[in-house]
């Protein structure tokens, strides 16, 4: 989906990073991110790849949309897409269904 | 959705929302005609428009149409067939979840899997590569998505994947299909709203040749209700001015150049070729295929995919009545479809637009069937 999901980089290992998405930790590749990132930075994730570093001044505004969506009912498809992006590939499930 | 959540989101800046709604009505009415039709090409835009009931906040004269913005939906039947045939031949397939239930000529990948074929759902192409690393069997990644998603596929190929990994590309490239829609004799589209996050990678400059050729404006917009309203105000304003150009209404995320490094990766692995988009048309340069130098990772070159083995079976009659193609071309809407919500429902989809969470039919079905008639919070 186009929307992507924002997350905070916990730790960088080579060309991948452990990223925290609203409490769920996942590995995200850094191959195509638009500028250098370090731990603590927020990135926008699309299919397991960071596509953009979110500038500090935009973090609050960006997270607000997702925090609202995550309060929605399970059946809401926009919220379900966001949850799917967060849950799919979480580290403790081994990365795929 | 709860009223409270939608109210909070929609009215995080209520005075701005009122201001934009008024500005949109004003600029649309200043054109003095109806309908004024614009198209967006992004499932997330349609989700946001339908979810937050934005169509009810649009002036009646404005028609906001979802175009071919769902990559799963426009994956052509023979592309699904290729994956099905490979799976039947015993090749392990990995693909994104939405691709499982997309109908092929005879069956979907979900059907093939139910009969015992190995089909894995992965969230990322990186996971498909991991599956290949953990095995000696061939793993084919059935790749869908627009250029933004193709960048990820390119990135894994550039990182030395194992030799038992290959890609069956159904990736699509958005700018050429905008040209097709613009050239359709029955089109009513006077301008496009482009998806903000895709433009993060491609840059807004990618739309300049299109604007030059077709004299239709393009406005890049974000996904929040206010971003969409602001994008539409800007788009109708450019239509009113009569001097088509690209406007970046999402400058906090999108630049003219975009993400150059990502673009280099994309075009070092893929080349645009002509091909069919399901139900729409042959789109010159609309498909992204692996370049010849990546042939050893191209499933179409590595395997003999015999589609004729499937095509002896006639397609189901209901599928022939599906109007997904006209819906994605912006000529019809789901409510024009005889099957919508009756024979074609998310639990038992007839067409691809009811399969994907980014498909117009599934979105409309979820949010009440007629999003334009939904009430809005005052």
Coordinates of C-alpha atoms in Angstrom, one line a residue:
Chain A
X1 CA 0.0 0.0 0.0
X2 CA 1.1 3.6 -0.6
X3 CA 0.6 4.7 2.9
X4 CA 3.7 3.1 4.5
X5 CA 4.2 3.0 8.2
X6 CA 6.5 5.2 10.3
X7 CA 8.9 3.6 12.9
X8 CA 11.8 4.5 15.1
X9 CA 15.3 3.0 14.4
X10 CA 16.5 1.1 17.5
X11 CA 19.7 -0.2 16.2
X12 CA 21.5 -0.4 12.8
X13 CA 23.3 -3.5 11.7
X14 CA 25.0 -3.1 8.2
X15 CA 22.3 -2.3 5.6
X16 CA 19.4 -3.3 7.8
X17 CA 18.0 -1.9 11.1
X18 CA 15.8 -3.0 13.9
X19 CA 12.9 -0.6 13.9
X20 CA 10.2 -0.1 16.5
X21 CA 6.7 0.3 15.0
X22 CA 4.3 1.3 17.7
X23 CA 5.8 -1.3 20.0
X24 CA 6.5 -4.0 17.4
X25 CA 10.1 -4.6 16.5
X26 CA 11.0 -5.5 12.9
X27 CA 14.0 -5.7 10.6
X28 CA 13.9 -3.0 7.9
X29 CA 16.4 -2.7 5.0
X30 CA 18.1 0.6 4.5
X31 CA 19.2 0.1 0.9
X32 CA 16.9 2.8 -0.6
X33 CA 16.5 5.3 2.2
X34 CA 16.8 8.9 0.9
X35 CA 19.4 10.1 3.4
X36 CA 21.8 8.7 6.1
X37 CA 20.0 7.5 9.2
X38 CA 21.1 6.7 12.7
X39 CA 19.5 5.1 15.9
X40 CA 16.7 7.3 17.1
X41 CA 15.7 8.5 13.7
X42 CA 12.2 7.9 12.4
X43 CA 11.7 6.3 8.9
X44 CA 8.8 5.6 6.6
X45 CA 8.6 1.9 5.9
X46 CA 7.3 0.3 2.6
X47 CA 7.4 -3.5 2.2
X48 CA 10.3 -3.9 4.6
X49 CA 12.4 -1.1 3.2
X50 CA 12.9 2.4 4.7
X51 CA 12.0 4.8 1.8
X52 CA 12.4 8.1 3.7
X53 CA 13.9 9.6 6.8
X54 CA 11.2 11.6 8.5
X55 CA 12.5 15.0 9.5
X56 CA 12.3 15.7 13.2
X57 CA 9.8 18.5 12.9
X58 CA 7.3 16.2 11.1
X59 CA 7.4 13.2 13.4
X60 CA 4.5 14.3 15.7
X61 CA 2.3 15.2 12.8
X62 CA 3.1 11.9 10.9
X63 CA 2.6 9.6 13.9
X64 CA -0.8 11.2 14.8
X65 CA -2.5 9.8 11.7
X66 CA -1.3 6.3 12.5
X67 CA -2.1 6.5 16.2
X68 CA -5.7 7.4 15.2
X69 CA -5.9 4.5 12.7
X70 CA -4.6 2.0 15.2
X71 CA -7.5 2.9 17.5
X72 CA -10.0 1.8 14.8
X73 CA -11.9 -1.4 14.8
X74 CA -10.3 -4.6 13.6
X75 CA -12.6 -4.7 10.6
X76 CA -11.6 -1.3 9.2
X77 CA -9.6 -2.0 6.1
X78 CA -7.4 1.1 6.2
X79 CA -6.5 0.4 9.8
X80 CA -6.1 -3.3 8.9
X81 CA -3.6 -2.4 6.2
X82 CA -1.6 -0.4 8.7
X83 CA -1.8 -3.2 11.3
X84 CA -0.8 -5.7 8.6
X85 CA 2.3 -3.6 7.8
X86 CA 3.2 -3.5 11.4
X87 CA 2.5 -7.1 12.4
X88 CA 3.8 -8.8 9.2
X89 CA 7.4 -9.8 9.6
X90 CA 7.6 -9.0 13.3
X91 CA 10.8 -10.5 14.6
X92 CA 9.2 -13.2 16.8
X93 CA 7.1 -14.7 14.0
X94 CA 10.0 -15.2 11.7
X95 CA 9.0 -12.9 9.0
X96 CA 6.2 -14.4 7.0
X97 CA 2.9 -16.0 7.5
Chain B
X1 CA -14.9 3.4 13.0
X2 CA -15.8 5.2 16.2
X3 CA -17.2 8.7 15.8
X4 CA -14.7 10.0 18.3
X5 CA -11.7 8.7 16.4
X6 CA -12.9 10.1 13.0
X7 CA -13.8 13.4 14.6
X8 CA -10.4 13.7 16.1
X9 CA -8.6 12.9 12.9
X10 CA -10.8 14.9 10.6
X11 CA -10.8 17.9 12.8
X12 CA -7.3 18.0 14.2
X13 CA -7.3 21.4 12.7
X14 CA -11.1 22.1 12.3
X15 CA -10.7 25.7 11.2
X16 CA -8.3 24.6 8.4
X17 CA -10.8 21.8 7.4
X18 CA -13.7 24.3 7.1
X19 CA -11.4 26.7 5.2
X20 CA -10.4 24.0 2.7
X21 CA -13.9 22.7 2.2
X22 CA -15.1 26.3 1.5
X23 CA -12.2 27.0 -0.8
X24 CA -12.9 23.7 -2.7
X25 CA -16.6 24.6 -3.2
X26 CA -15.7 28.1 -4.2
X27 CA -13.1 27.1 -6.8
X28 CA -15.2 24.3 -8.3
X29 CA -18.2 26.5 -8.6
X30 CA -16.1 29.3 -10.2
X31 CA -15.7 26.9 -13.2
X32 CA -19.4 27.3 -13.7
X33 CA -20.0 23.7 -15.0
X34 CA -20.5 20.2 -13.8
X35 CA -19.2 17.7 -13.4
X36 CA -15.6 18.6 -12.9
X37 CA -13.9 15.2 -12.9
X38 CA -10.5 14.4 -11.5
X39 CA -8.7 11.1 -10.9
X40 CA -6.4 9.8 -8.2
X41 CA -4.3 6.7 -8.8
X42 CA -3.7 5.3 -5.3
X43 CA -5.5 2.8 -3.1
X44 CA -4.5 4.7 0.0
X45 CA -6.1 7.9 -1.3
X46 CA -9.4 6.0 -1.9
X47 CA -9.2 4.4 1.5
X48 CA -8.8 7.8 3.1
X49 CA -11.5 9.4 1.0
X50 CA -14.0 6.6 1.7
X51 CA -13.1 6.1 5.3
X52 CA -13.4 9.7 6.3
X53 CA -16.5 10.3 4.2
X54 CA -14.7 13.1 2.2
X55 CA -16.9 12.7 -0.8
X56 CA -19.7 14.1 1.3
X57 CA -17.6 17.2 1.9
X58 CA -16.9 17.7 -1.8
X59 CA -19.1 20.1 -3.7
X60 CA -21.7 18.1 -5.8
X61 CA -20.1 19.4 -9.0
X62 CA -16.8 17.6 -8.2
X63 CA -16.3 14.0 -9.2
X64 CA -13.2 12.4 -7.6
X65 CA -12.6 9.0 -9.4
X66 CA -10.2 6.3 -8.4
X67 CA -8.1 5.2 -11.4
X68 CA -5.8 2.2 -11.9
X69 CA -4.1 2.7 -8.5
X70 CA -4.4 -0.8 -7.2
X71 CA -1.4 -2.9 -8.3
X72 CA -3.0 -6.1 -7.3
X73 CA -6.1 -5.3 -9.3
X74 CA -4.3 -4.5 -12.6
X75 CA -2.1 -7.7 -12.5
X76 CA -3.2 -9.3 -15.7
X77 CA -4.8 -12.8 -15.8
X78 CA -1.9 -14.4 -17.7
X79 CA 0.6 -13.1 -15.1
X80 CA -1.4 -14.9 -12.4
X81 CA -1.5 -17.9 -14.7
X82 CA 2.3 -17.9 -14.9
X83 CA 2.6 -18.1 -11.2
X84 CA -0.1 -20.8 -11.0
X85 CA 1.6 -22.9 -13.6
X86 CA 5.0 -22.6 -11.9
X87 CA 3.4 -23.6 -8.6
X88 CA 1.7 -26.6 -10.3
X89 CA 5.1 -27.6 -11.6
X90 CA 6.3 -27.8 -8.1
X91 CA 8.2 -24.6 -7.9
X92 CA 7.9 -22.8 -4.5
X93 CA 6.3 -19.4 -4.9
X94 CA 6.5 -16.5 -2.5
X95 CA 4.3 -13.4 -2.9
X96 CA 2.5 -10.6 -1.2
X97 CA -0.7 -11.6 0.6
X98 CA -3.2 -9.8 -1.6
X99 CA -1.9 -11.7 -4.6
X100 CA -3.1 -15.1 -3.3
X101 CA -6.8 -14.6 -4.2
X102 CA -6.4 -12.7 -7.5
X103 CA -8.3 -14.8 -10.1
X104 CA -6.4 -16.4 -12.9
X105 CA -7.9 -18.0 -16.0
X106 CA -8.8 -21.1 -14.1
X107 CA -7.7 -20.6 -10.5
X108 CA -5.9 -18.3 -8.1
X109 CA -2.7 -19.0 -6.2
X110 CA -4.8 -19.7 -3.2
X111 CA -6.6 -22.5 -5.1
X112 CA -3.3 -23.9 -6.3
X113 CA -2.0 -23.8 -2.7
X114 CA -5.1 -25.6 -1.4
X115 CA -4.3 -28.4 -3.8
X116 CA -0.9 -28.8 -2.2
X117 CA 1.4 -26.4 -4.1
X118 CA 3.9 -24.5 -2.1
X119 CA 2.9 -20.9 -2.0
X120 CA 4.3 -18.6 0.8
X121 CA 2.9 -15.2 1.8
X122 CA 5.7 -12.8 2.5
X123 CA 5.5 -9.2 3.7
X124 CA 8.7 -8.2 2.0
X125 CA 10.8 -9.4 -0.9
X126 CA 13.6 -9.6 1.6
X127 CA 11.7 -12.4 3.3
X128 CA 11.4 -14.3 0.0
X129 CA 15.2 -14.1 -0.4
X130 CA 15.6 -15.5 3.2
X131 CA 13.3 -18.4 2.2
X132 CA 15.6 -19.1 -0.7
X133 CA 18.7 -18.9 1.5
X134 CA 17.2 -21.5 3.9
X135 CA 16.6 -24.0 1.2
X136 CA 18.2 -25.6 -1.9
X137 CA 14.9 -25.5 -3.8
X138 CA 14.1 -22.8 -6.2
X139 CA 12.1 -19.9 -4.8
X140 CA 10.3 -17.6 -7.2
X141 CA 9.1 -14.3 -5.9
X142 CA 5.9 -13.3 -7.7
X143 CA 6.4 -9.5 -7.6
X144 CA 3.5 -7.1 -7.8
X145 CA 3.4 -3.4 -7.1
X146 CA 4.2 -0.1 -8.7
X147 CA 7.6 1.5 -9.1
X148 CA 7.8 2.2 -5.4
X149 CA 7.6 -1.5 -4.6
X150 CA 9.8 -2.5 -7.6
X151 CA 12.6 -0.5 -5.9
X152 CA 12.6 -3.0 -3.1
X153 CA 12.8 -5.9 -5.6
X154 CA 15.7 -4.2 -7.4
X155 CA 17.4 -3.7 -4.1
X156 CA 17.5 -7.4 -3.2
X157 CA 18.8 -8.3 -6.6
X158 CA 21.6 -5.8 -6.2
X159 CA 22.6 -7.5 -2.9
X160 CA 23.7 -10.8 -4.4
X161 CA 20.7 -13.1 -3.7
X162 CA 21.3 -16.9 -3.7
X163 CA 21.2 -18.6 -7.1
X164 CA 18.0 -20.5 -6.3
X165 CA 16.1 -17.2 -6.0
X166 CA 14.3 -15.6 -9.0
X167 CA 11.7 -13.0 -9.8
X168 CA 8.4 -13.3 -11.8
X169 CA 7.8 -9.6 -12.3
X170 CA 4.3 -8.3 -12.5
X171 CA 5.5 -4.8 -11.4
X172 CA 3.8 -1.9 -13.1
X173 CA 4.8 1.7 -13.9
X174 CA 2.2 4.4 -13.2
X175 CA 3.0 7.3 -15.6
X176 CA 2.3 5.4 -18.8
X177 CA -1.2 4.3 -17.7
X178 CA -2.0 7.9 -16.9
X179 CA -1.4 8.6 -20.6
X180 CA -3.7 5.8 -21.6
X181 CA -6.5 7.1 -19.4
X182 CA -5.9 10.7 -20.7
X183 CA -6.2 9.3 -24.3
X184 CA -9.4 7.3 -23.8
X185 CA -12.1 8.8 -26.0
X186 CA -14.7 8.4 -23.2
X187 CA -12.5 9.9 -20.5
X188 CA -13.8 12.8 -18.4
X189 CA -10.6 13.2 -16.4
X190 CA -9.4 16.8 -16.3
X191 CA -6.5 16.4 -13.9
X192 CA -4.7 13.9 -11.7
X193 CA -4.0 13.7 -7.9
X194 CA -0.8 11.8 -7.6
X195 CA 0.2 9.6 -4.6
X196 CA 2.6 11.4 -2.2
X197 CA 4.7 8.5 -0.9
X198 CA 5.3 7.1 -4.4
X199 CA 6.5 10.6 -5.4
X200 CA 8.8 10.6 -2.4
X201 CA 10.9 8.1 -4.5
X202 CA 10.2 9.2 -8.1
X203 CA 10.1 12.9 -7.4
X204 CA 7.3 15.2 -8.8
X205 CA 9.4 15.9 -11.9
X206 CA 8.4 12.5 -13.2
X207 CA 5.0 13.9 -14.2
X208 CA 6.3 16.9 -16.2
X209 CA 6.5 15.0 -19.5
X210 CA 2.9 13.8 -19.0
X211 CA 1.6 17.3 -18.4
X212 CA 3.5 18.6 -21.4
X213 CA 2.0 15.9 -23.7
X214 CA -1.5 15.8 -22.5
X215 CA -2.1 19.4 -21.2
X216 CA -3.6 18.0 -18.0
X217 CA -2.4 19.1 -14.5
X218 CA -1.0 16.8 -11.8
X219 CA -1.0 17.6 -8.1
X220 CA 1.0 15.5 -5.7
X221 CA -0.9 15.1 -2.4
X222 CA -0.5 13.4 1.0
X223 CA -2.9 11.0 2.7
X224 CA -4.5 12.9 5.6
X225 CA -8.0 14.2 5.0
X226 CA -6.6 17.7 5.1
X227 CA -3.8 16.8 2.7
X228 CA -6.3 15.4 0.2
X229 CA -8.6 18.5 0.5
X230 CA -5.7 20.8 0.0
X231 CA -4.5 18.8 -3.0
X232 CA -7.9 19.0 -4.6
X233 CA -8.2 22.7 -4.0
X234 CA -4.9 23.1 -5.8
X235 CA -5.8 20.8 -8.6
X236 CA -9.2 22.4 -9.4
X237 CA -7.5 25.8 -9.1
X238 CA -4.9 24.8 -11.8
X239 CA -7.8 23.5 -14.0
X240 CA -9.5 26.9 -13.6
X241 CA -6.4 28.8 -14.5
X242 CA -6.1 26.7 -17.7
X243 CA -2.3 26.5 -17.6
X244 CA -1.6 22.8 -16.9
X245 CA 1.4 22.1 -14.6
X246 CA 2.6 19.9 -11.8
X247 CA 2.0 21.2 -8.3
X248 CA 3.6 19.7 -5.3
X249 CA 0.9 20.0 -2.5
X250 CA 3.0 17.7 -0.3
X251 CA 6.3 19.6 0.0
X252 CA 7.0 18.2 3.5
X253 CA 7.7 14.8 1.9
X254 CA 8.2 15.2 -1.9
X255 CA 10.9 17.0 -3.9
X256 CA 11.2 17.5 -7.6
X257 CA 14.1 15.1 -7.9
X258 CA 12.9 12.4 -5.5
X259 CA 15.2 9.7 -4.1
X260 CA 17.9 9.5 -6.8
X261 CA 19.7 6.5 -5.3
X262 CA 16.4 4.5 -5.3
X263 CA 15.7 5.5 -8.9
X264 CA 19.2 4.4 -10.0
X265 CA 18.6 1.0 -8.3
X266 CA 15.2 0.6 -10.0
X267 CA 16.4 1.4 -13.5
X268 CA 19.6 -0.6 -13.2
X269 CA 17.4 -3.8 -12.8
X270 CA 14.2 -3.0 -14.6
X271 CA 13.2 -1.8 -18.0
X272 CA 9.7 -0.6 -19.0
X273 CA 8.0 -2.8 -21.6
X274 CA 4.5 -2.7 -23.0
X275 CA 1.8 -5.1 -21.7
X276 CA -1.8 -5.5 -20.7
X277 CA -3.2 -4.2 -17.5
X278 CA -6.1 -6.3 -16.4
X279 CA -9.4 -5.1 -18.0
X280 CA -7.9 -1.8 -19.1
X281 CA -5.7 -1.8 -22.1
X282 CA -2.3 -2.6 -23.5
X283 CA -0.2 0.0 -21.8
X284 CA 3.0 0.9 -23.7
X285 CA 5.9 0.9 -21.2
X286 CA 3.4 0.0 -18.4
X287 CA 5.2 -3.2 -17.2
X288 CA 8.5 -3.4 -15.5
X289 CA 10.5 -6.4 -16.5
X290 CA 14.0 -7.5 -15.6
X291 CA 16.7 -6.2 -17.9
X292 CA 18.6 -8.9 -20.0
X293 CA 21.7 -8.7 -17.8
X294 CA 19.5 -9.9 -14.9
X295 CA 18.2 -12.8 -16.9
X296 CA 19.6 -15.4 -14.5
X297 CA 17.2 -14.1 -11.9
X298 CA 14.3 -13.9 -14.3
X299 CA 11.8 -16.7 -13.7
X300 CA 10.5 -16.3 -17.2
X301 CA 13.9 -17.2 -18.6
X302 CA 14.8 -19.8 -16.0
X303 CA 11.7 -21.9 -16.3
X304 CA 9.6 -23.1 -19.2
X305 CA 6.2 -21.7 -18.3
X306 CA 3.6 -23.5 -20.4
X307 CA 0.4 -21.5 -20.1
X308 CA -1.5 -23.4 -22.7
X309 CA -1.9 -26.2 -20.2
X310 CA -4.3 -24.0 -18.3
X311 CA -6.1 -22.3 -21.1
X312 CA -8.0 -25.4 -22.2
X313 CA -10.4 -24.5 -19.4
X314 CA -13.0 -21.8 -20.1
X315 CA -13.2 -18.9 -17.7
X316 CA -16.2 -18.8 -15.4
X317 CA -19.1 -16.8 -16.8
X318 CA -19.4 -14.4 -13.8
X319 CA -15.9 -13.2 -14.5
X320 CA -16.9 -12.1 -17.9
X321 CA -19.5 -9.8 -16.4
X322 CA -17.0 -8.1 -14.1
X323 CA -16.5 -4.4 -15.0
X324 CA -13.3 -3.9 -12.9
X325 CA -11.5 -2.6 -16.0
X326 CA -14.0 0.1 -16.7
X327 CA -13.9 1.0 -13.0
X328 CA -10.2 1.3 -13.0
X329 CA -10.3 3.4 -16.2
X330 CA -12.7 5.8 -14.4
X331 CA -15.5 5.1 -16.9
X332 CA -17.7 3.3 -14.4
X333 CA -18.1 3.1 -10.7
X334 CA -18.7 0.0 -8.5
X335 CA -22.4 0.9 -8.2
X336 CA -22.7 0.5 -12.0
X337 CA -21.8 -3.2 -11.6
X338 CA -24.5 -5.8 -11.5
X339 CA -22.4 -8.1 -9.4
X340 CA -21.2 -5.6 -6.8
X341 CA -22.2 -6.5 -3.3
X342 CA -24.4 -9.4 -4.6
X343 CA -22.4 -12.1 -6.4
X344 CA -19.2 -10.2 -5.8
X345 CA -18.3 -9.6 -2.1
X346 CA -15.0 -9.6 -0.2
X347 CA -15.6 -13.2 1.0
X348 CA -16.2 -14.4 -2.5
X349 CA -14.7 -11.9 -5.0
X350 CA -15.4 -12.2 -8.7
X351 CA -13.0 -9.5 -9.8
X352 CA -9.6 -8.3 -8.5
X353 CA -11.0 -5.0 -7.4
X354 CA -12.9 -6.8 -4.7
X355 CA -9.8 -8.8 -3.6
X356 CA -7.3 -6.2 -2.6
X357 CA -7.7 -3.8 0.3
X358 CA -6.6 -1.2 -2.3
X359 CA -9.3 -2.1 -4.8
X360 CA -12.1 0.4 -5.4
X361 CA -14.8 -2.2 -5.0
X362 CA -13.5 -3.6 -1.7
X363 CA -13.1 -0.1 -0.3
X364 CA -16.6 1.0 -1.3
X365 CA -18.0 -2.3 0.0
X366 CA -16.3 -1.8 3.4
X367 CA -17.4 1.8 3.8
X368 CA -21.1 1.5 3.0
X369 CA -21.2 0.9 -0.8
X370 CA -21.9 4.5 -1.7
X371 CA -19.2 6.6 -0.1
X372 CA -20.6 9.7 -1.8
X373 CA -23.8 9.3 0.2
X374 CA -22.2 8.8 3.6
X375 CA -22.9 11.4 6.2
X376 CA -20.1 13.6 7.4
X377 CA -19.6 14.9 10.9
X378 CA -20.7 18.5 10.8

